[in-house]
Coordinates of C-alpha atoms in Angstrom, one line a residue:
M21 CA 67.8 -114.8 40.4
I22 CA 70.6 -117.1 39.7
L23 CA 73.9 -115.0 39.7
R24 CA 76.3 -117.9 39.1
P25 CA 75.2 -121.4 37.8
V26 CA 77.3 -124.4 38.5
A27 CA 80.3 -124.3 36.4
P28 CA 80.3 -126.9 33.7
D29 CA 83.7 -128.2 34.5
V30 CA 83.0 -128.5 38.3
R31 CA 83.7 -132.2 38.3
E32 CA 87.0 -131.8 36.8
T33 CA 88.5 -128.8 38.6
T34 CA 87.2 -129.0 42.2
E35 CA 87.7 -131.1 45.3
I36 CA 83.9 -131.9 45.4
G37 CA 84.3 -133.1 41.8
R38 CA 87.3 -135.3 42.8
Y39 CA 85.1 -136.6 45.7
L40 CA 82.2 -137.5 43.3
A41 CA 84.5 -139.4 41.1
W42 CA 86.0 -141.2 44.0
L43 CA 82.5 -142.2 45.2
A44 CA 81.4 -143.3 41.7
D45 CA 84.4 -145.7 41.7
R46 CA 82.9 -147.3 44.8
G47 CA 79.4 -147.6 43.6
H48 CA 77.8 -144.3 44.6
A49 CA 77.0 -142.1 41.6
F50 CA 75.1 -138.8 42.1
D51 CA 73.8 -136.5 39.4
D52 CA 73.7 -133.3 41.5
Y53 CA 74.2 -131.7 44.8
A54 CA 70.6 -132.6 45.9
A55 CA 71.1 -136.2 45.4
L56 CA 74.5 -136.2 47.2
H57 CA 73.1 -134.2 50.0
R58 CA 70.1 -136.6 50.4
W59 CA 72.4 -139.6 50.7
S60 CA 74.7 -137.6 53.2
V61 CA 71.9 -137.3 55.7
T62 CA 70.1 -140.6 55.2
D63 CA 73.2 -143.0 55.0
L64 CA 75.2 -141.5 57.9
D65 CA 77.5 -144.6 58.0
G66 CA 78.2 -144.4 54.3
F67 CA 78.7 -140.7 54.1
W68 CA 80.9 -140.1 57.2
S69 CA 83.0 -143.2 56.6
S70 CA 83.6 -141.9 53.0
I71 CA 84.8 -138.5 54.4
K72 CA 87.2 -140.4 56.7
D73 CA 88.6 -142.5 53.9
F74 CA 88.6 -139.9 51.2
F75 CA 90.6 -137.4 53.4
G76 CA 92.9 -140.2 54.8
V77 CA 91.9 -139.8 58.4
R78 CA 94.2 -142.0 60.6
F79 CA 92.8 -144.0 63.4
H80 CA 95.3 -145.4 65.9
A81 CA 92.7 -147.8 67.1
P82 CA 90.0 -149.0 64.7
T83 CA 86.3 -149.2 65.1
S84 CA 83.8 -151.6 63.7
S85 CA 80.9 -149.0 63.3
V86 CA 80.3 -145.3 62.5
V87 CA 77.2 -144.3 64.3
P88 CA 75.4 -147.3 65.9
D89 CA 72.6 -145.2 67.3
R90 CA 71.5 -142.0 65.6
R91 CA 69.2 -140.8 68.4
M92 CA 69.9 -137.2 69.7
P93 CA 71.3 -136.2 72.2
G94 CA 73.9 -138.6 73.1
T95 CA 75.0 -139.9 69.7
E96 CA 78.3 -141.9 69.8
W97 CA 80.4 -141.6 66.7
F98 CA 83.1 -144.3 65.7
P99 CA 83.1 -146.0 69.1
G100 CA 86.5 -147.4 70.2
A101 CA 88.5 -145.4 67.5
T102 CA 91.5 -143.3 68.6
L103 CA 93.0 -140.4 66.6
N104 CA 94.6 -136.9 67.1
Y105 CA 93.5 -133.7 65.5
A106 CA 96.9 -132.1 65.5
E107 CA 98.5 -135.1 63.7
H108 CA 96.3 -134.2 60.7
A109 CA 97.2 -130.6 60.7
L110 CA 100.9 -130.8 60.2
G111 CA 101.4 -132.8 57.0
G112 CA 102.7 -130.4 54.5
P113 CA 105.9 -130.4 52.6
P114 CA 108.8 -129.1 54.9
D115 CA 109.9 -126.2 52.8
D116 CA 106.5 -124.9 51.7
V117 CA 104.9 -122.0 53.7
A118 CA 102.3 -123.1 56.2
V119 CA 101.5 -119.9 58.0
I120 CA 101.7 -116.2 56.9
A121 CA 101.1 -113.6 59.6
Y122 CA 100.2 -109.9 59.3
S123 CA 100.1 -107.6 62.4
Q124 CA 99.9 -104.0 63.3
T125 CA 102.3 -105.0 66.2
R126 CA 105.1 -106.5 64.4
D127 CA 106.4 -107.2 60.9
R128 CA 105.0 -110.0 58.6
T129 CA 106.3 -113.4 59.6
E130 CA 106.2 -116.8 58.0
L131 CA 106.5 -120.4 59.1
T132 CA 107.2 -123.3 56.8
W133 CA 105.6 -126.7 57.5
G134 CA 108.8 -127.9 58.8
E135 CA 109.1 -124.9 61.2
L136 CA 105.6 -125.2 62.3
R137 CA 106.1 -129.0 63.1
D138 CA 109.4 -128.1 64.9
Q139 CA 107.7 -125.3 67.1
V140 CA 104.7 -127.5 67.9
A141 CA 107.1 -130.3 69.0
R142 CA 109.0 -127.8 71.1
A143 CA 105.8 -126.3 72.6
R144 CA 104.6 -129.8 73.3
A145 CA 107.7 -130.6 75.2
G146 CA 107.5 -127.3 77.2
L147 CA 103.8 -127.9 78.0
A148 CA 104.7 -131.4 79.3
R149 CA 107.5 -130.2 81.4
L150 CA 104.8 -127.9 83.1
G151 CA 102.8 -131.0 84.0
V152 CA 100.2 -130.7 81.2
G153 CA 98.8 -134.0 80.0
R154 CA 95.6 -135.6 78.8
G155 CA 92.6 -133.7 79.9
D156 CA 94.3 -130.7 81.4
R157 CA 93.3 -127.3 80.3
V158 CA 95.5 -124.8 78.6
V159 CA 94.1 -121.3 78.0
A160 CA 95.3 -118.5 75.9
Y161 CA 94.8 -114.7 76.2
L162 CA 96.5 -114.3 72.8
P163 CA 95.8 -112.6 69.4
N164 CA 95.7 -114.1 66.1
I165 CA 99.5 -114.9 65.7
P166 CA 101.6 -118.0 64.8
E167 CA 102.5 -118.7 68.5
T168 CA 98.7 -119.2 69.2
V169 CA 98.4 -121.7 66.5
V170 CA 101.5 -123.5 67.7
A171 CA 100.3 -123.6 71.3
Y172 CA 96.9 -124.9 70.1
L173 CA 98.3 -127.7 68.2
A174 CA 100.8 -128.5 70.9
A175 CA 98.0 -128.8 73.5
A176 CA 96.0 -130.9 71.2
S177 CA 98.9 -133.3 70.5
L178 CA 99.1 -134.0 74.3
G179 CA 95.4 -134.6 74.5
A180 CA 95.0 -131.4 76.6
V181 CA 91.9 -129.1 76.2
W182 CA 92.4 -125.7 74.6
A183 CA 90.5 -122.4 75.1
S184 CA 91.2 -118.9 73.9
C185 CA 90.1 -115.3 74.4
A186 CA 91.2 -112.3 72.4
P187 CA 93.3 -109.9 74.4
E188 CA 90.8 -107.1 73.8
F189 CA 88.4 -108.9 76.2
G190 CA 88.3 -107.3 79.6
V191 CA 88.9 -109.3 82.9
R192 CA 85.3 -110.1 83.7
S193 CA 84.7 -111.7 80.3
V194 CA 87.9 -113.8 80.5
V195 CA 87.4 -114.9 84.0
D196 CA 83.7 -115.8 83.2
R197 CA 85.0 -118.0 80.5
F198 CA 88.2 -119.5 81.5
G199 CA 87.2 -119.9 85.3
Q200 CA 84.5 -122.5 84.2
I201 CA 87.1 -124.9 83.0
E202 CA 89.7 -124.5 85.7
P203 CA 92.9 -124.1 83.6
R204 CA 96.4 -125.3 84.5
V205 CA 98.5 -123.1 82.2
L206 CA 97.7 -119.5 80.9
L207 CA 99.4 -118.2 77.8
T208 CA 99.2 -114.5 77.4
V209 CA 100.7 -111.3 75.8
A210 CA 101.4 -108.1 77.7
G211 CA 99.9 -105.8 75.1
Y212 CA 99.4 -105.3 71.4
R213 CA 98.8 -102.6 68.7
Y214 CA 95.4 -102.0 67.4
G215 CA 95.7 -99.7 64.3
A216 CA 97.7 -96.8 65.4
K217 CA 97.0 -97.4 69.1
D218 CA 99.2 -99.1 71.7
V219 CA 97.2 -101.2 74.1
D220 CA 98.9 -102.1 77.5
R221 CA 97.2 -105.2 79.0
R222 CA 99.5 -105.9 82.0
A223 CA 97.0 -104.8 84.5
E224 CA 94.3 -107.0 83.0
V225 CA 96.6 -110.0 83.0
A226 CA 97.4 -109.5 86.7
E227 CA 93.7 -109.5 87.4
I228 CA 93.0 -112.5 85.2
R229 CA 95.8 -114.4 87.0
A230 CA 94.3 -113.5 90.3
G231 CA 90.9 -114.6 89.2
L232 CA 92.1 -118.0 88.0
P233 CA 93.4 -119.8 91.2
T234 CA 93.8 -123.1 89.3
V235 CA 96.5 -121.6 87.0
E236 CA 100.0 -123.0 88.0
H237 CA 102.1 -121.5 85.2
V238 CA 101.9 -118.3 83.0
V239 CA 103.7 -118.2 79.7
H240 CA 104.4 -114.8 78.3
V241 CA 104.5 -114.5 74.6
P242 CA 106.6 -111.5 73.6
Y243 CA 104.3 -109.1 71.5
G244 CA 104.8 -105.4 71.4
E245 CA 106.9 -103.4 73.9
H246 CA 105.8 -104.6 77.3
D247 CA 107.1 -107.4 79.5
L248 CA 105.5 -109.6 82.1
P249 CA 107.4 -110.3 85.4
D250 CA 107.1 -113.7 87.1
T251 CA 106.3 -115.6 84.0
L252 CA 107.9 -118.2 81.8
S253 CA 109.0 -116.8 78.4
W254 CA 107.8 -118.5 75.2
H255 CA 111.3 -118.8 74.2
D256 CA 112.2 -120.8 77.3
L257 CA 109.1 -123.0 76.8
L258 CA 110.4 -124.0 73.4
T259 CA 114.0 -125.1 74.4
E260 CA 113.5 -128.8 73.8
S261 CA 111.6 -131.0 71.3
A262 CA 109.4 -133.9 71.7
P263 CA 107.5 -134.8 68.6
G264 CA 104.4 -137.1 69.0
F265 CA 100.6 -137.3 69.2
E266 CA 98.6 -138.8 72.0
P267 CA 95.9 -141.1 70.6
V268 CA 92.5 -140.0 72.2
G269 CA 89.0 -141.2 71.7
F270 CA 86.9 -139.7 69.0
A271 CA 84.9 -137.5 71.5
H272 CA 87.9 -136.6 73.6
P273 CA 87.7 -132.9 74.3
L274 CA 89.8 -130.8 71.8
C275 CA 88.6 -127.3 72.7
V276 CA 86.2 -125.4 74.5
L277 CA 84.3 -122.6 72.6
F278 CA 82.3 -120.0 74.5
S279 CA 79.0 -118.5 73.5
S280 CA 78.9 -114.8 73.1
G281 CA 77.5 -114.0 76.6
T282 CA 74.9 -111.6 75.2
T283 CA 71.9 -113.6 76.6
G284 CA 73.4 -114.9 79.9
K285 CA 76.6 -116.5 81.2
P286 CA 78.7 -117.7 78.4
K287 CA 78.2 -121.4 77.7
A288 CA 81.4 -123.6 77.7
I289 CA 80.7 -125.7 74.6
V290 CA 83.1 -128.7 74.4
H291 CA 84.2 -130.0 70.9
G292 CA 85.8 -133.2 70.3
H293 CA 89.0 -134.3 68.3
G294 CA 87.2 -136.5 65.9
G295 CA 84.0 -134.3 65.3
I296 CA 86.0 -131.3 64.5
L297 CA 88.5 -133.2 62.4
L298 CA 85.9 -134.7 60.1
E299 CA 83.5 -131.8 60.0
H300 CA 86.4 -129.3 59.0
L301 CA 87.8 -131.7 56.4
K302 CA 84.4 -132.1 54.9
N303 CA 83.5 -128.4 55.1
H304 CA 86.9 -126.9 54.0
G305 CA 87.6 -129.5 51.3
L306 CA 84.2 -130.0 49.7
S307 CA 82.5 -126.6 50.4
W308 CA 85.5 -124.3 50.5
D309 CA 87.4 -126.1 47.8
L310 CA 90.7 -126.0 49.9
R311 CA 93.5 -128.2 48.7
P312 CA 97.3 -128.5 49.1
G313 CA 99.0 -125.3 47.9
D314 CA 96.0 -123.1 48.5
R315 CA 95.9 -120.0 50.7
M316 CA 93.1 -119.2 53.2
L317 CA 92.7 -115.7 54.6
W318 CA 89.7 -115.0 56.9
F319 CA 89.9 -112.2 59.5
S320 CA 89.1 -113.5 62.9
T321 CA 90.0 -113.0 66.6
T322 CA 90.9 -115.9 68.7
A323 CA 87.6 -115.7 70.5
W324 CA 85.4 -116.6 67.5
M325 CA 84.9 -120.2 66.1
M326 CA 86.2 -118.8 62.8
W327 CA 89.7 -118.9 64.3
N328 CA 89.4 -122.6 64.8
A329 CA 88.1 -123.0 61.4
L330 CA 91.1 -120.9 60.1
V331 CA 93.5 -123.1 61.8
S332 CA 91.7 -126.3 60.2
G333 CA 92.7 -124.9 56.9
L334 CA 96.0 -126.7 57.6
L335 CA 94.1 -130.1 57.6
T336 CA 93.6 -129.8 53.8
G337 CA 97.3 -129.0 53.1
A338 CA 96.4 -125.3 52.5
S339 CA 98.5 -122.5 54.2
I340 CA 96.7 -120.0 56.4
V341 CA 97.0 -116.2 56.6
L342 CA 96.7 -114.8 60.1
V343 CA 95.6 -111.1 60.4
D344 CA 95.9 -109.3 63.8
G345 CA 94.8 -105.9 64.6
N346 CA 92.1 -103.4 63.3
P347 CA 90.7 -105.0 60.2
L348 CA 89.8 -101.6 58.8
Y349 CA 93.2 -100.1 59.4
P350 CA 94.6 -98.2 57.6
D351 CA 91.5 -98.3 55.2
L352 CA 88.8 -100.7 54.0
A353 CA 91.1 -102.1 51.2
W354 CA 93.8 -103.5 53.6
Q355 CA 92.4 -107.0 53.7
W356 CA 92.1 -107.0 49.9
R357 CA 95.6 -105.9 49.6
L358 CA 96.7 -108.8 51.8
A359 CA 94.7 -111.1 49.7
A360 CA 96.5 -110.1 46.5
E361 CA 99.9 -110.1 48.3
T362 CA 99.4 -113.6 49.6
R363 CA 97.7 -115.0 46.5
A364 CA 94.7 -116.0 48.6
T365 CA 92.5 -118.6 47.0
L366 CA 89.8 -118.2 49.7
M367 CA 89.1 -114.9 51.4
G368 CA 86.5 -114.7 54.2
A369 CA 84.7 -111.5 55.1
S370 CA 81.7 -110.5 57.1
P371 CA 78.6 -109.3 55.3
G372 CA 79.0 -106.0 56.9
F373 CA 82.5 -105.5 55.6
L374 CA 81.4 -106.5 52.1
M375 CA 78.5 -104.0 52.3
A376 CA 80.9 -101.4 53.6
C377 CA 83.1 -101.9 50.7
R378 CA 80.2 -101.6 48.3
K379 CA 78.9 -98.4 50.0
A380 CA 82.3 -96.9 49.9
G381 CA 82.7 -97.6 46.1
L382 CA 85.9 -99.6 46.3
D383 CA 85.3 -101.1 42.8
A384 CA 88.0 -99.1 41.0
E385 CA 90.6 -99.5 43.7
L386 CA 90.1 -103.3 43.9
S387 CA 90.4 -103.5 40.1
R388 CA 94.0 -102.6 40.6
F389 CA 94.8 -105.5 42.8
D390 CA 95.9 -108.8 41.4
L391 CA 93.3 -111.1 42.9
S392 CA 93.6 -113.6 40.1
A393 CA 94.4 -116.5 42.5
L394 CA 91.0 -116.0 44.3
R395 CA 88.4 -118.7 43.7
Q396 CA 86.0 -118.1 46.6
I397 CA 84.8 -115.4 48.8
G398 CA 83.2 -116.6 52.0
A399 CA 80.7 -114.6 54.1
A400 CA 79.4 -115.5 57.5
G401 CA 78.4 -113.9 60.7
S402 CA 75.1 -112.3 59.6
P403 CA 72.8 -112.2 56.4
L404 CA 74.1 -110.7 53.3
P405 CA 71.6 -108.6 51.4
A406 CA 71.0 -109.3 47.7
E407 CA 72.9 -106.0 46.8
G408 CA 76.0 -107.5 48.3
Y409 CA 75.7 -110.5 46.0
H410 CA 75.4 -108.4 42.9
W411 CA 78.3 -106.3 44.2
V412 CA 80.7 -109.3 44.5
R413 CA 79.6 -110.6 41.1
D414 CA 80.2 -107.2 39.4
V415 CA 83.5 -106.6 40.9
F416 CA 85.1 -110.1 40.9
G417 CA 83.3 -111.7 38.0
P418 CA 81.7 -115.1 37.5
G419 CA 85.1 -116.9 38.1
V420 CA 84.8 -116.1 41.9
L421 CA 82.3 -118.2 43.8
L422 CA 80.5 -116.2 46.6
N423 CA 79.9 -118.7 49.4
V424 CA 77.4 -117.3 51.9
G425 CA 76.9 -119.5 54.9
S426 CA 75.4 -119.7 58.5
G427 CA 76.3 -121.9 61.3
G428 CA 77.9 -121.1 64.5
T429 CA 80.0 -121.8 67.7
D430 CA 77.6 -124.6 68.7
V431 CA 78.6 -126.9 65.7
C432 CA 81.9 -125.0 64.9
S433 CA 81.0 -125.0 61.3
G434 CA 78.4 -124.2 58.7
I435 CA 74.8 -125.6 58.8
V436 CA 73.7 -123.9 55.6
Q437 CA 76.1 -122.5 52.9
G438 CA 77.2 -122.8 49.2
G439 CA 79.9 -124.6 47.4
P440 CA 81.1 -125.3 43.8
L441 CA 78.4 -127.8 43.1
Q442 CA 75.5 -125.3 43.9
P443 CA 74.3 -122.3 42.1
V444 CA 74.5 -118.7 43.7
V445 CA 71.0 -117.2 44.1
A446 CA 71.1 -113.4 44.9
G447 CA 70.0 -112.9 48.5
E448 CA 69.9 -116.6 49.3
I449 CA 72.2 -119.2 50.9
S450 CA 72.5 -122.1 48.5
G451 CA 71.2 -124.8 50.8
P452 CA 72.1 -127.2 53.7
C453 CA 75.6 -128.4 54.0
L454 CA 76.6 -132.0 53.2
G455 CA 75.8 -134.2 56.2
V456 CA 73.5 -131.6 57.9
D457 CA 69.8 -132.5 57.6
A458 CA 68.8 -128.8 58.2
Q459 CA 65.0 -128.1 58.0
A460 CA 62.5 -125.5 59.0
F461 CA 59.9 -126.4 61.6
D462 CA 56.7 -124.7 62.6
E463 CA 55.6 -124.4 66.2
H464 CA 54.1 -128.0 66.0
G465 CA 57.3 -129.6 64.8
V466 CA 56.1 -130.0 61.2
P467 CA 58.5 -129.2 58.3
V468 CA 57.6 -126.2 56.2
V469 CA 58.9 -124.9 52.9
G470 CA 58.3 -121.4 51.5
E471 CA 57.5 -119.9 54.9
L472 CA 59.5 -119.0 58.0
G473 CA 60.2 -121.5 60.6
E474 CA 62.6 -122.6 63.3
L475 CA 66.1 -123.8 62.0
V476 CA 66.4 -127.4 63.1
I477 CA 68.7 -130.3 62.5
T478 CA 67.1 -133.7 62.4
A479 CA 69.9 -136.0 62.1
P480 CA 73.2 -136.0 64.2
M481 CA 76.4 -134.4 63.1
P482 CA 79.9 -135.4 64.4
S483 CA 80.7 -131.8 65.5
M484 CA 77.6 -131.4 67.6
P485 CA 79.1 -130.6 71.1
V486 CA 80.3 -133.3 73.2
G487 CA 78.6 -131.3 75.9
F488 CA 78.9 -128.2 78.1
W489 CA 81.8 -128.0 80.7
G490 CA 80.5 -128.8 84.2
D491 CA 77.0 -129.9 82.9
D492 CA 77.6 -133.4 84.3
T493 CA 73.9 -134.4 84.0
G494 CA 73.5 -133.0 80.4
S495 CA 70.5 -131.0 81.6
R496 CA 71.7 -127.6 80.3
Y497 CA 72.7 -129.1 77.0
R498 CA 69.3 -130.8 76.5
E499 CA 67.5 -127.6 77.6
T500 CA 69.6 -125.4 75.1
Y501 CA 69.0 -127.6 71.9
F502 CA 66.4 -130.3 72.5
S503 CA 63.6 -128.9 74.8
T504 CA 61.5 -127.5 72.0
Y505 CA 61.4 -130.5 69.6
P506 CA 62.5 -133.7 71.5
G507 CA 65.2 -135.5 69.6
V508 CA 65.6 -132.7 67.1
W509 CA 68.3 -130.0 67.3
R510 CA 66.7 -126.5 67.6
H511 CA 69.5 -123.9 66.5
G512 CA 67.8 -120.7 67.4
D513 CA 67.6 -119.2 63.9
W514 CA 64.6 -118.2 61.9
I515 CA 64.8 -119.5 58.4
R516 CA 62.8 -120.0 55.2
F517 CA 63.7 -122.7 52.7
T518 CA 62.6 -122.4 49.1
P519 CA 61.3 -125.4 47.0
E520 CA 64.6 -125.4 45.2
G521 CA 66.5 -126.0 48.5
S522 CA 68.1 -122.6 49.0
C523 CA 67.3 -120.5 52.1
V524 CA 67.3 -117.2 53.7
I525 CA 68.3 -116.7 57.4
A526 CA 65.9 -114.1 58.8
G527 CA 67.6 -113.5 62.1
R528 CA 67.5 -115.0 65.6
S529 CA 64.1 -116.6 66.3
D530 CA 64.1 -114.9 69.7
A531 CA 64.2 -111.5 68.0
T532 CA 61.5 -112.3 65.5
L533 CA 59.0 -109.6 65.1
N534 CA 55.3 -110.4 65.5
R535 CA 52.7 -107.8 64.7
G536 CA 49.1 -108.6 64.3
G537 CA 50.0 -112.4 63.7
V538 CA 52.5 -111.6 61.0
R539 CA 56.0 -112.9 61.8
L540 CA 59.0 -111.3 60.2
G541 CA 62.7 -111.9 60.7
T542 CA 64.8 -108.9 61.4
A543 CA 67.2 -109.5 58.6
E544 CA 64.5 -108.8 56.1
F545 CA 63.7 -105.6 57.9
Y546 CA 67.2 -104.6 57.7
A547 CA 67.6 -105.4 54.1
V548 CA 64.9 -102.7 53.4
V549 CA 66.1 -99.9 55.8
E550 CA 69.8 -100.3 55.1
E551 CA 69.5 -100.0 51.4
L552 CA 68.3 -96.4 51.7
P553 CA 71.3 -94.1 51.0
E554 CA 70.7 -92.1 54.1
I555 CA 71.1 -95.1 56.6
D556 CA 74.4 -96.6 57.5
D557 CA 73.0 -99.1 60.1
S558 CA 69.9 -100.1 61.9
L559 CA 68.4 -102.1 64.7
V560 CA 64.7 -103.0 65.3
V561 CA 63.1 -104.3 68.5
H562 CA 59.5 -105.3 69.1
L563 CA 58.1 -104.7 72.7
E564 CA 55.1 -107.0 72.8
D565 CA 51.7 -106.0 74.3
P566 CA 50.8 -108.4 77.2
A567 CA 47.1 -107.8 76.3
G568 CA 47.7 -109.1 72.8
G569 CA 47.8 -105.8 70.9
N570 CA 50.3 -104.8 68.3
G571 CA 52.9 -103.7 70.7
D572 CA 55.6 -101.1 70.3
L573 CA 57.9 -101.5 67.3
R574 CA 61.0 -99.3 67.6
L575 CA 63.5 -98.6 65.0
Y576 CA 67.0 -97.2 65.6
V577 CA 69.1 -95.9 62.7
V578 CA 72.6 -94.6 62.3
L579 CA 72.6 -91.9 59.7
R580 CA 75.1 -91.6 57.0
D581 CA 75.0 -87.7 57.4
G582 CA 72.3 -85.1 58.0
T583 CA 69.5 -85.3 60.5
L584 CA 66.4 -87.6 61.1
D585 CA 63.7 -85.1 59.8
A586 CA 60.1 -85.7 59.0
P587 CA 60.6 -86.4 55.2
L588 CA 63.2 -89.1 56.0
R589 CA 61.0 -90.7 58.7
E590 CA 58.2 -90.9 56.1
K591 CA 60.6 -92.3 53.5
I592 CA 61.7 -95.1 55.8
A593 CA 58.1 -95.8 56.8
T594 CA 57.0 -95.9 53.2
A595 CA 59.9 -98.2 52.2
L596 CA 59.0 -100.7 54.9
K597 CA 55.2 -100.6 54.2
N598 CA 55.7 -101.3 50.5
A599 CA 58.4 -104.0 50.8
L600 CA 57.1 -105.8 53.9
S601 CA 53.6 -104.9 55.3
P602 CA 51.7 -102.0 56.8
R603 CA 52.1 -103.8 60.3
H604 CA 55.8 -103.3 60.2
V605 CA 55.9 -99.6 59.9
P606 CA 57.8 -98.6 63.1
D607 CA 55.9 -96.8 65.9
T608 CA 59.1 -94.8 66.6
I609 CA 62.2 -94.1 64.6
T610 CA 65.3 -92.8 66.6
A611 CA 68.7 -91.8 65.4
V612 CA 71.6 -93.2 67.5
P613 CA 75.4 -92.8 66.9
V614 CA 76.1 -96.7 66.9
I615 CA 74.3 -99.9 66.7
P616 CA 75.2 -102.5 69.4
R617 CA 77.0 -105.4 67.9
N618 CA 79.2 -108.2 69.3
R619 CA 82.7 -108.6 68.3
T620 CA 81.8 -111.0 65.3
G621 CA 79.4 -108.3 64.1
K622 CA 76.1 -109.6 65.1
K623 CA 73.4 -107.2 66.1
L624 CA 72.3 -107.5 69.7
E625 CA 68.5 -107.1 69.4
L626 CA 67.8 -109.2 72.5
P627 CA 70.0 -107.3 75.0
V628 CA 68.6 -104.0 73.7
K629 CA 65.1 -105.3 74.2
K630 CA 66.0 -106.2 77.8
L631 CA 67.4 -102.7 78.4
L632 CA 64.3 -101.1 77.0
L633 CA 62.2 -103.2 79.4
G634 CA 64.2 -101.9 82.4
A635 CA 67.2 -104.2 82.7
R636 CA 70.6 -102.6 83.7
A637 CA 73.4 -102.8 80.9
D638 CA 75.8 -104.4 83.2
D639 CA 73.3 -107.3 84.0
V640 CA 72.6 -107.8 80.2
V641 CA 76.0 -108.1 78.7
G642 CA 79.7 -107.4 79.5
R643 CA 80.9 -104.3 77.8
D644 CA 83.9 -105.9 76.3
V645 CA 81.9 -108.3 74.4
L646 CA 80.6 -105.3 72.4
A647 CA 82.4 -104.1 69.4
D648 CA 81.9 -100.6 70.7
P649 CA 81.7 -100.6 74.5
T650 CA 79.5 -97.4 74.5
A651 CA 76.9 -98.9 72.1
L652 CA 74.4 -99.8 74.7
D653 CA 74.4 -96.3 76.5
H654 CA 71.8 -94.9 74.1
F655 CA 69.2 -97.7 75.0
E656 CA 69.2 -97.8 78.8
A657 CA 65.9 -96.7 80.4
P658 CA 66.2 -93.7 82.6
A659 CA 66.6 -94.5 86.2

């Protein structure tokens, strides 16, 4: 069901419309999104050079080609070109607001573009005084505050390599991540406030310092009531100014992002200056429709790739809204109030948050907010059920585009999502992103449509990782993405494309349910169970039978209230039988107080499965990776 067709004035009122006109003037005319997408994945040279030119990317040293060899892995983009990501993020008018920051630790703050440029130049000089230069690693144990943005851009301006972790992460998780890249400088806070709770991190910072022997300097960013002895203050770091941007190669490391650590030691995924710059200009401008004067609000911690995507809002000339603290404090409506106050044009939200707002009946309260500036609501992190699409349409009307997407840390962007040139279909993602040749493959590597398959990318993208830190031979990188289908990127999601090009993400392929030869993604399972009014949350795990039988299908539910009695069990079983198949009626249904999720909201089916098979919780996942550190306690097998 199409909830929102493509607006008739899309070519006159959007950035992608402006891009289409720009292309037409250069001999490339496209009737619709499908034709534009087809060109974007077949003519890689033409498409990506158009992105460079349309958005005004500045090369300090030119190149004579775009992608001379499109084989994966090992694709080289714009050989010989030099540029700097940070140079492109600091171009707004000096007196306009660039950054607005909300926090539960201190009062609202703002930085104009002029102030942002000045602080980046000062932080750049300070880092250089500490000996930081091209290739050195700068790491941050910092929340989502302006100082973090400033430090990131300053490090990038020097050609240094950035990595960050949110301060709610514990020592083991931080050292497991930062220790891999041997940082030279650590920036940190001593504590913060989360909702109504003061959190002291001084002991953790001391342990992190001890666990990172390569750190030569620690910079304390004042935040909250605590201080850190034997550190350089942020104020002292910024005493002098040294504007400038080090030209680096297209693939020179910009940042290291870390995988969640829920299926093994976190992978240190290296992203380059040029790949992130081009990908985010394309994504933010053409899919998210950001332009100078816009406002982007998307709650994220500094440990999630969405934080890097948020900072990249600056590339388009939009200002960004930083939110630190408990995203649900003092209530569910807080983020919507911030969107109204800041006149946000794009607001990002997790599907879980949208469904919680729907379930809580926030419709009347939201109608009292002035959200007239809002043009898009972005949703990512997990699948959004069809009921969430209808709720957004009912509350915000047809003038607000719901843009549901899926991608990840691996490409630091979207793989499939919507945009102004695509219709919104209830319960479905609009289609592959421009420049992303996303398809579904069966187990033989044959493309399939209308049935579930592995999500793959068959042509290179500039923002595919430069590599994994420390993986000098590239063997771990190849094993992660290219071992199943040689020369084709396997992403690890289970997806179904429709003949019209839209798609549904059905969960992680390693968590796919397989009963009696019928494969089903977990997302479709949850869409049935969590629509029942008695259920707040759920998780399903299939323990296979080595002898080839049906195995053991276990469903765990969080009840809204009441008890899990026989009538409710029967109601759940009947709903699954009717909506899916008799094979997917659970063998057991168990009530638990909380479903294990990581800090970006993804359910952790695979760690739970390992626990049920006898693994120890501490061997499966670090507790501080979990949104609720106690969430796994209810799944460990008895000793």
